[in-house]
Coordinates of C-alpha atoms in Angstrom, one line a residue:
M1311 CA 79.5 129.8 -48.7
N1312 CA 78.4 128.8 -45.2
S1313 CA 75.1 129.6 -43.5
I1314 CA 76.5 132.3 -41.2
T1315 CA 77.8 134.2 -44.3
N1316 CA 74.5 133.7 -46.0
N1317 CA 72.6 135.1 -43.1
T1318 CA 74.9 138.1 -42.8
M1319 CA 74.3 138.9 -46.4
L1320 CA 70.6 138.5 -46.1
V1321 CA 70.5 140.8 -43.1
K1322 CA 72.5 143.4 -45.0
Q1323 CA 70.2 143.2 -48.0
M1324 CA 67.1 143.6 -45.8
N1325 CA 68.6 146.6 -44.0
Q1326 CA 69.5 148.2 -47.3
E1327 CA 65.9 147.7 -48.5
K1328 CA 64.5 149.2 -45.3
V1329 CA 66.7 152.3 -45.9
R1330 CA 65.6 152.5 -49.5
Q1331 CA 61.9 152.3 -48.7
A1332 CA 62.2 154.8 -45.9
L1333 CA 63.9 157.3 -48.2
I1334 CA 61.4 156.7 -51.0
A1335 CA 58.5 157.3 -48.5
M1336 CA 60.1 160.5 -46.9
R1337 CA 61.6 161.9 -50.1
T1338 CA 64.3 163.7 -48.1
A1339 CA 65.7 162.8 -44.6
T1340 CA 68.7 163.0 -42.3
K1341 CA 70.5 159.9 -41.0
A1342 CA 68.6 160.3 -37.7
M1343 CA 65.3 160.4 -39.5
V1344 CA 66.1 157.2 -41.5
A1345 CA 67.2 155.5 -38.3
Q1346 CA 64.0 156.4 -36.6
A1347 CA 61.9 155.2 -39.5
T1348 CA 63.8 151.9 -39.9
T1349 CA 64.6 151.2 -36.2
L1350 CA 68.2 150.6 -37.3
S1351 CA 71.1 152.2 -35.5
I1352 CA 72.6 155.5 -36.6
A1353 CA 75.9 153.7 -37.3
T1354 CA 74.2 151.1 -39.5
C1355 CA 72.2 153.8 -41.4
N1356 CA 75.4 155.8 -41.9
H1357 CA 77.2 152.8 -43.4
I1358 CA 74.3 151.9 -45.7
L1359 CA 73.7 155.5 -46.8
N1360 CA 77.4 155.9 -47.7
E1361 CA 77.3 152.7 -49.8
L1362 CA 74.1 153.8 -51.6
L1363 CA 75.6 157.2 -52.1
D1364 CA 78.7 155.7 -53.8
A1365 CA 76.4 153.6 -56.0
G1366 CA 74.4 156.6 -57.1
E1367 CA 71.2 155.3 -55.5
V1368 CA 71.2 158.1 -53.0
L1369 CA 71.9 161.8 -53.5
E1370 CA 73.0 164.5 -51.0
V1371 CA 70.7 167.5 -51.1
A1372 CA 70.6 170.9 -49.3
M1373 CA 71.6 170.8 -45.6
D1374 CA 68.9 170.6 -43.0
D1375 CA 68.1 173.9 -41.2
S1376 CA 70.3 174.0 -38.1
K1377 CA 69.4 175.4 -34.7
G1378 CA 73.1 175.9 -34.1
G1379 CA 76.2 173.9 -34.6
R1380 CA 77.0 171.7 -37.7
P1381 CA 73.9 171.2 -39.9
A1382 CA 72.8 167.6 -40.5
K1383 CA 73.3 166.1 -44.0
M1384 CA 70.1 165.5 -46.0
Y1385 CA 69.7 162.5 -48.2
Q1386 CA 67.3 161.9 -51.1
Y1387 CA 66.7 158.6 -52.9
N1388 CA 67.5 158.9 -56.6
M1389 CA 64.1 158.0 -58.2
H1390 CA 65.8 157.7 -61.6
H1391 CA 68.4 155.2 -60.4
S1392 CA 66.0 152.3 -61.4
Y1393 CA 63.1 152.0 -63.8
I1394 CA 60.3 149.5 -64.4
I1395 CA 58.4 148.4 -67.5
A1396 CA 54.6 148.2 -67.1
A1397 CA 53.2 146.4 -70.2
V1398 CA 49.4 146.2 -70.8
I1399 CA 48.3 143.6 -73.3
K1400 CA 44.7 144.0 -74.6
T1401 CA 42.4 142.4 -77.1
E1402 CA 39.2 144.2 -78.1
A1403 CA 36.9 144.0 -81.1
G1404 CA 39.5 141.9 -83.0
S1405 CA 42.4 144.2 -82.3
R1406 CA 45.4 143.2 -80.2
S1407 CA 47.8 145.7 -78.7
L1408 CA 50.6 146.2 -76.2
T1409 CA 50.8 149.5 -74.3
Y1410 CA 53.9 150.2 -72.2
A1411 CA 55.1 152.7 -69.7
I1412 CA 58.6 153.2 -68.3
A1413 CA 58.3 154.5 -64.8
N1414 CA 60.8 155.6 -62.1
L1415 CA 60.7 154.6 -58.5
A1416 CA 58.2 157.3 -57.7
G1417 CA 55.8 155.8 -60.2
E1418 CA 56.3 158.8 -62.6
I1419 CA 56.1 157.8 -66.2
V1420 CA 59.2 158.8 -68.1
D1421 CA 58.4 157.2 -71.5
Q1422 CA 55.4 155.3 -73.0
G1423 CA 54.3 153.7 -76.2
Y1424 CA 51.7 151.7 -78.0
E1425 CA 52.0 148.9 -80.5
E1426 CA 49.3 147.0 -82.4
H1427 CA 50.1 143.5 -83.7
N1428 CA 48.0 140.8 -85.1
R1429 CA 50.0 138.2 -83.1
I1430 CA 50.7 139.0 -79.5
D1431 CA 52.8 136.0 -78.5
P1432 CA 55.8 135.5 -76.1
A1433 CA 58.3 136.3 -78.9
F1434 CA 56.7 139.6 -79.6
I1435 CA 56.5 140.6 -75.9
D1436 CA 60.1 139.6 -75.5
R1437 CA 61.2 141.7 -78.4
V1438 CA 59.5 144.8 -76.9
I1439 CA 61.0 144.2 -73.5
E1440 CA 64.5 143.6 -74.9
R1441 CA 64.4 146.8 -76.9
L1442 CA 63.3 148.8 -73.9
I1443 CA 65.9 147.3 -71.6
L1444 CA 68.6 148.2 -74.2
Q1445 CA 67.2 151.7 -74.2
Y1446 CA 66.9 151.9 -70.4
P1447 CA 69.6 149.7 -68.8
Q1448 CA 68.5 150.7 -65.3
I1449 CA 65.2 148.7 -65.7
R1450 CA 65.0 146.3 -62.7
A1451 CA 61.4 145.0 -63.0
V1452 CA 58.8 144.2 -65.6
G1453 CA 55.0 144.0 -64.9
I1454 CA 52.8 142.5 -67.6
G1455 CA 49.0 142.7 -67.5
V1456 CA 47.0 140.2 -69.5
P1457 CA 43.4 139.3 -70.3
G1458 CA 43.2 136.0 -68.6
A1459 CA 43.6 133.9 -65.5
V1460 CA 47.2 133.6 -64.2
D1461 CA 48.4 131.0 -61.8
Q1462 CA 52.1 130.8 -60.7
G1463 CA 53.3 132.9 -63.6
V1464 CA 51.4 131.0 -66.3
I1465 CA 48.2 132.1 -68.1
N1466 CA 45.7 129.2 -68.1
V1467 CA 42.6 131.0 -69.5
S1468 CA 42.9 133.8 -72.0
D1469 CA 41.4 135.5 -75.0
I1470 CA 44.8 135.2 -76.6
P1471 CA 45.6 131.5 -77.3
E1472 CA 49.2 132.2 -78.1
L1473 CA 49.8 133.1 -74.5
T1474 CA 48.0 130.2 -72.9
N1475 CA 50.0 127.6 -70.9
V1476 CA 53.3 129.5 -71.6
P1477 CA 55.7 130.1 -68.6
L1478 CA 56.0 133.7 -69.6
E1479 CA 56.9 135.1 -66.2
A1480 CA 59.8 132.7 -65.7
F1481 CA 61.0 133.1 -69.2
I1482 CA 61.3 136.9 -69.0
R1483 CA 62.9 136.8 -65.5
E1484 CA 65.5 134.2 -66.5
K1485 CA 66.4 135.8 -69.8
H1486 CA 66.6 139.5 -68.7
K1487 CA 67.5 139.0 -65.0
V1488 CA 64.8 141.3 -63.7
E1489 CA 61.9 141.0 -61.3
V1490 CA 58.7 140.0 -63.2
I1491 CA 55.0 140.0 -62.3
L1492 CA 52.3 138.6 -64.6
E1493 CA 48.8 139.6 -63.5
N1494 CA 45.2 139.5 -64.6
D1495 CA 44.0 142.7 -66.2
M1496 CA 40.9 143.0 -64.0
N1497 CA 42.9 142.4 -60.8
L1498 CA 45.2 145.3 -61.8
T1499 CA 42.3 147.5 -62.7
V1500 CA 40.5 147.0 -59.4
Y1501 CA 43.8 147.4 -57.6
G1502 CA 44.4 150.8 -59.3
F1503 CA 40.8 151.9 -58.8
Y1504 CA 40.9 150.9 -55.1
H1505 CA 44.1 152.7 -54.2
K1506 CA 43.0 155.9 -56.0
Q1507 CA 40.0 156.2 -53.7
G1508 CA 42.2 156.6 -50.6
Y1509 CA 39.9 154.6 -48.3
D1510 CA 40.5 155.2 -44.6
E1511 CA 39.5 151.6 -43.8
K1512 CA 39.9 148.3 -45.7
Q1513 CA 36.9 147.9 -48.1
T1514 CA 35.5 145.3 -50.5
V1515 CA 35.0 146.6 -54.0
A1516 CA 34.6 145.1 -57.5
V1517 CA 35.2 146.2 -61.1
V1518 CA 33.1 144.4 -63.7
T1519 CA 33.9 144.9 -67.4
F1520 CA 31.8 144.2 -70.5
I1521 CA 34.1 144.6 -73.6
D1522 CA 33.1 144.5 -77.2
G1523 CA 34.4 141.2 -78.7
S1524 CA 35.0 139.5 -75.4
L1525 CA 33.2 137.7 -72.5
P1526 CA 32.9 139.6 -69.2
G1527 CA 35.3 139.6 -66.4
A1528 CA 35.7 141.0 -62.9
G1529 CA 38.4 142.1 -60.5
M1530 CA 37.8 142.1 -56.7
M1531 CA 39.4 143.6 -53.6
V1532 CA 38.2 141.9 -50.4
D1533 CA 39.1 143.8 -47.2
G1534 CA 41.8 145.7 -49.0
R1535 CA 43.5 142.8 -50.8
I1536 CA 43.2 141.4 -54.3
H1537 CA 41.0 138.3 -54.2
R1538 CA 42.5 135.8 -56.7
G1539 CA 41.0 132.5 -55.4
F1540 CA 42.6 129.1 -54.9
T1541 CA 43.7 128.6 -58.5
R1542 CA 43.7 132.4 -59.4
F1543 CA 40.4 131.8 -61.2
A1544 CA 38.3 134.4 -59.2
G1545 CA 36.6 137.0 -61.3
E1546 CA 36.0 134.8 -64.4
I1547 CA 32.3 135.6 -64.3
A1548 CA 31.9 134.3 -67.9
F1549 CA 31.8 130.8 -66.3
L1550 CA 28.8 131.6 -64.1
P1551 CA 26.1 128.9 -64.6
L1552 CA 23.6 131.3 -66.2
G1553 CA 21.8 128.4 -68.0
I1554 CA 23.2 129.3 -71.4
S1555 CA 26.3 128.5 -73.3
Q1556 CA 29.2 130.9 -73.5
E1557 CA 28.4 131.4 -77.2
A1558 CA 24.8 132.4 -76.3
Q1559 CA 26.1 134.6 -73.5
F1560 CA 28.4 136.4 -75.9
Q1561 CA 25.6 137.0 -78.4
Q1562 CA 23.2 138.3 -75.7
L1563 CA 25.7 140.6 -74.2
H1564 CA 26.4 142.1 -77.6
D1565 CA 22.6 142.6 -78.2
R1566 CA 21.2 145.8 -76.6
K1567 CA 17.9 144.1 -76.2
T1568 CA 19.3 141.4 -73.9
F1569 CA 22.4 143.1 -72.6
H1570 CA 21.0 144.6 -69.3
V1571 CA 19.2 141.4 -68.1
L1572 CA 22.2 139.2 -68.6
A1573 CA 24.7 141.7 -67.2
A1574 CA 22.6 142.2 -64.1
R1575 CA 22.6 138.5 -63.4
S1576 CA 26.4 138.5 -63.3
V1577 CA 26.5 141.6 -61.2
A1578 CA 23.9 140.3 -58.8
S1579 CA 25.9 137.1 -58.3
L1580 CA 28.9 139.2 -57.3
I1581 CA 26.8 141.2 -54.9
A1582 CA 25.4 138.1 -53.2
I1583 CA 28.8 136.5 -52.8
L1584 CA 31.0 139.6 -52.0
N1585 CA 28.6 142.1 -50.5
P1586 CA 30.8 144.9 -51.7
E1587 CA 30.7 148.6 -50.9
T1588 CA 31.1 149.6 -54.5
I1589 CA 30.8 148.0 -57.9
A1590 CA 32.3 149.9 -60.9
L1591 CA 31.0 149.0 -64.3
T1592 CA 33.2 149.5 -67.3
G1593 CA 33.9 148.4 -70.9
S1594 CA 32.9 149.5 -74.3
L1595 CA 29.5 147.7 -74.1
V1596 CA 28.5 149.8 -71.1
Q1597 CA 26.8 153.2 -71.7
P1598 CA 26.3 155.8 -68.9
A1599 CA 22.5 155.2 -68.8
D1600 CA 23.1 151.4 -68.4
V1601 CA 24.3 151.7 -64.8
N1602 CA 20.9 152.6 -63.4
I1603 CA 19.2 150.0 -65.7
I1604 CA 21.5 147.3 -64.4
R1605 CA 21.0 148.4 -60.8
Q1606 CA 17.2 148.2 -61.2
E1607 CA 17.5 144.7 -62.7
C1608 CA 19.7 143.7 -59.7
L1609 CA 17.0 144.8 -57.4
K1610 CA 14.9 141.9 -58.7
Y1611 CA 17.3 139.6 -56.9
I1612 CA 19.1 141.7 -54.2
P1613 CA 17.3 143.6 -51.4
D1614 CA 17.9 147.3 -51.6
M1615 CA 19.6 147.5 -48.2
H1616 CA 22.4 145.2 -49.5
M1617 CA 22.9 147.0 -52.8
P1618 CA 26.3 148.6 -53.2
Q1619 CA 27.1 151.9 -54.7
M1620 CA 27.1 151.3 -58.5
I1621 CA 29.2 153.6 -60.7
L1622 CA 30.5 153.9 -64.2
L1623 CA 34.3 153.7 -64.5
E1624 CA 35.0 156.0 -67.4
H1625 CA 38.8 155.7 -67.7
P1626 CA 39.6 152.1 -66.8
D1627 CA 42.9 152.1 -68.7
Q1628 CA 44.2 154.8 -66.3
D1629 CA 43.3 152.6 -63.3
Y1630 CA 44.8 149.5 -65.0
M1631 CA 48.1 151.2 -65.7
Y1632 CA 48.2 152.8 -62.2
G1633 CA 47.6 149.4 -60.7
L1634 CA 50.2 147.7 -62.8
I1635 CA 52.9 150.3 -62.0
A1636 CA 52.1 150.1 -58.3
R1637 CA 52.3 146.3 -58.2
T1638 CA 55.5 146.2 -60.3
L1639 CA 57.2 148.7 -57.9
E1640 CA 56.1 146.7 -55.0
S1641 CA 57.7 143.6 -56.5
L1642 CA 61.1 145.2 -56.0
A1643 CA 60.6 145.3 -52.2
Y1644 CA 58.6 142.0 -52.0
S1645 CA 61.6 139.9 -53.2
L1646 CA 63.5 140.7 -49.9
E1647 CA 60.4 140.4 -47.8
L1648 CA 59.9 136.8 -49.0
V1649 CA 63.5 136.1 -48.1
E1650 CA 63.0 137.5 -44.6
K1651 CA 60.0 135.2 -44.1
G1652 CA 62.0 132.2 -45.2
K1653 CA 59.9 131.5 -48.3

């Protein structure tokens, strides 16, 4: 296949994606409305809409109200044409689990489930995904959230040794022919939390978690974007040089007599580096009254004028799943965006 044919196909794919995203955003639209939103010609939109209509991706709905003459056809994207899997892997207090949600293109959950297993390894994850794809053949993307640092689709630091240094993202993508994202749990939690707030301007926020049975971690949004760092190690606050070993850190965080002082040192470090608008504390080790105690401890290091709003994130799992669904849906559009940029 020559370069001209390749370029023609890429342009067609990108135009199709523009029409898809416009319809998903507008819910219902005429050809003229789609053309205006995408800056494509009416003729191009007409051709693409007819193709998507034949494929079942687009539905014709009630006609637009007419001011006289022939009413314009209305189109709606079929949100159930494709599904995604959002799989959350957790380890807490010795228990390991995988929680999944099947969502449509509007982010609406159509099915969900929970499985505990004493060995969460690539084989177990693959079995769950394979079963769900057989049940829902329209699945086009899989998002996996994990407790650990992820770089180029590989987990390099994790509380689950069986997942460390395994090319899980590439394995799932190649075997099941779907888009795949593998992302750190705290990045997804802060992403979900951030977008639920509906900020008018880009902000810097952080979510810090203190979980029973684990060392602490953090997720950060800097100026409206997930901050991952050079090797995707950002947020691994268990590695802060606090002057004690990780074993001692673990013990002190699980002791109510020493929890607040040590937690505040980690939080204060984030404040000094990020200067965030908001820090949300979460995790099973954090009680509602702890937020103010930790804030007072932070004031020993940070001037009051630079202190962020500090809140308790009571339902982090909801933000986590929200963030994972959103990022997985975005991956369907990102694949064409990367082609457009020549990456």
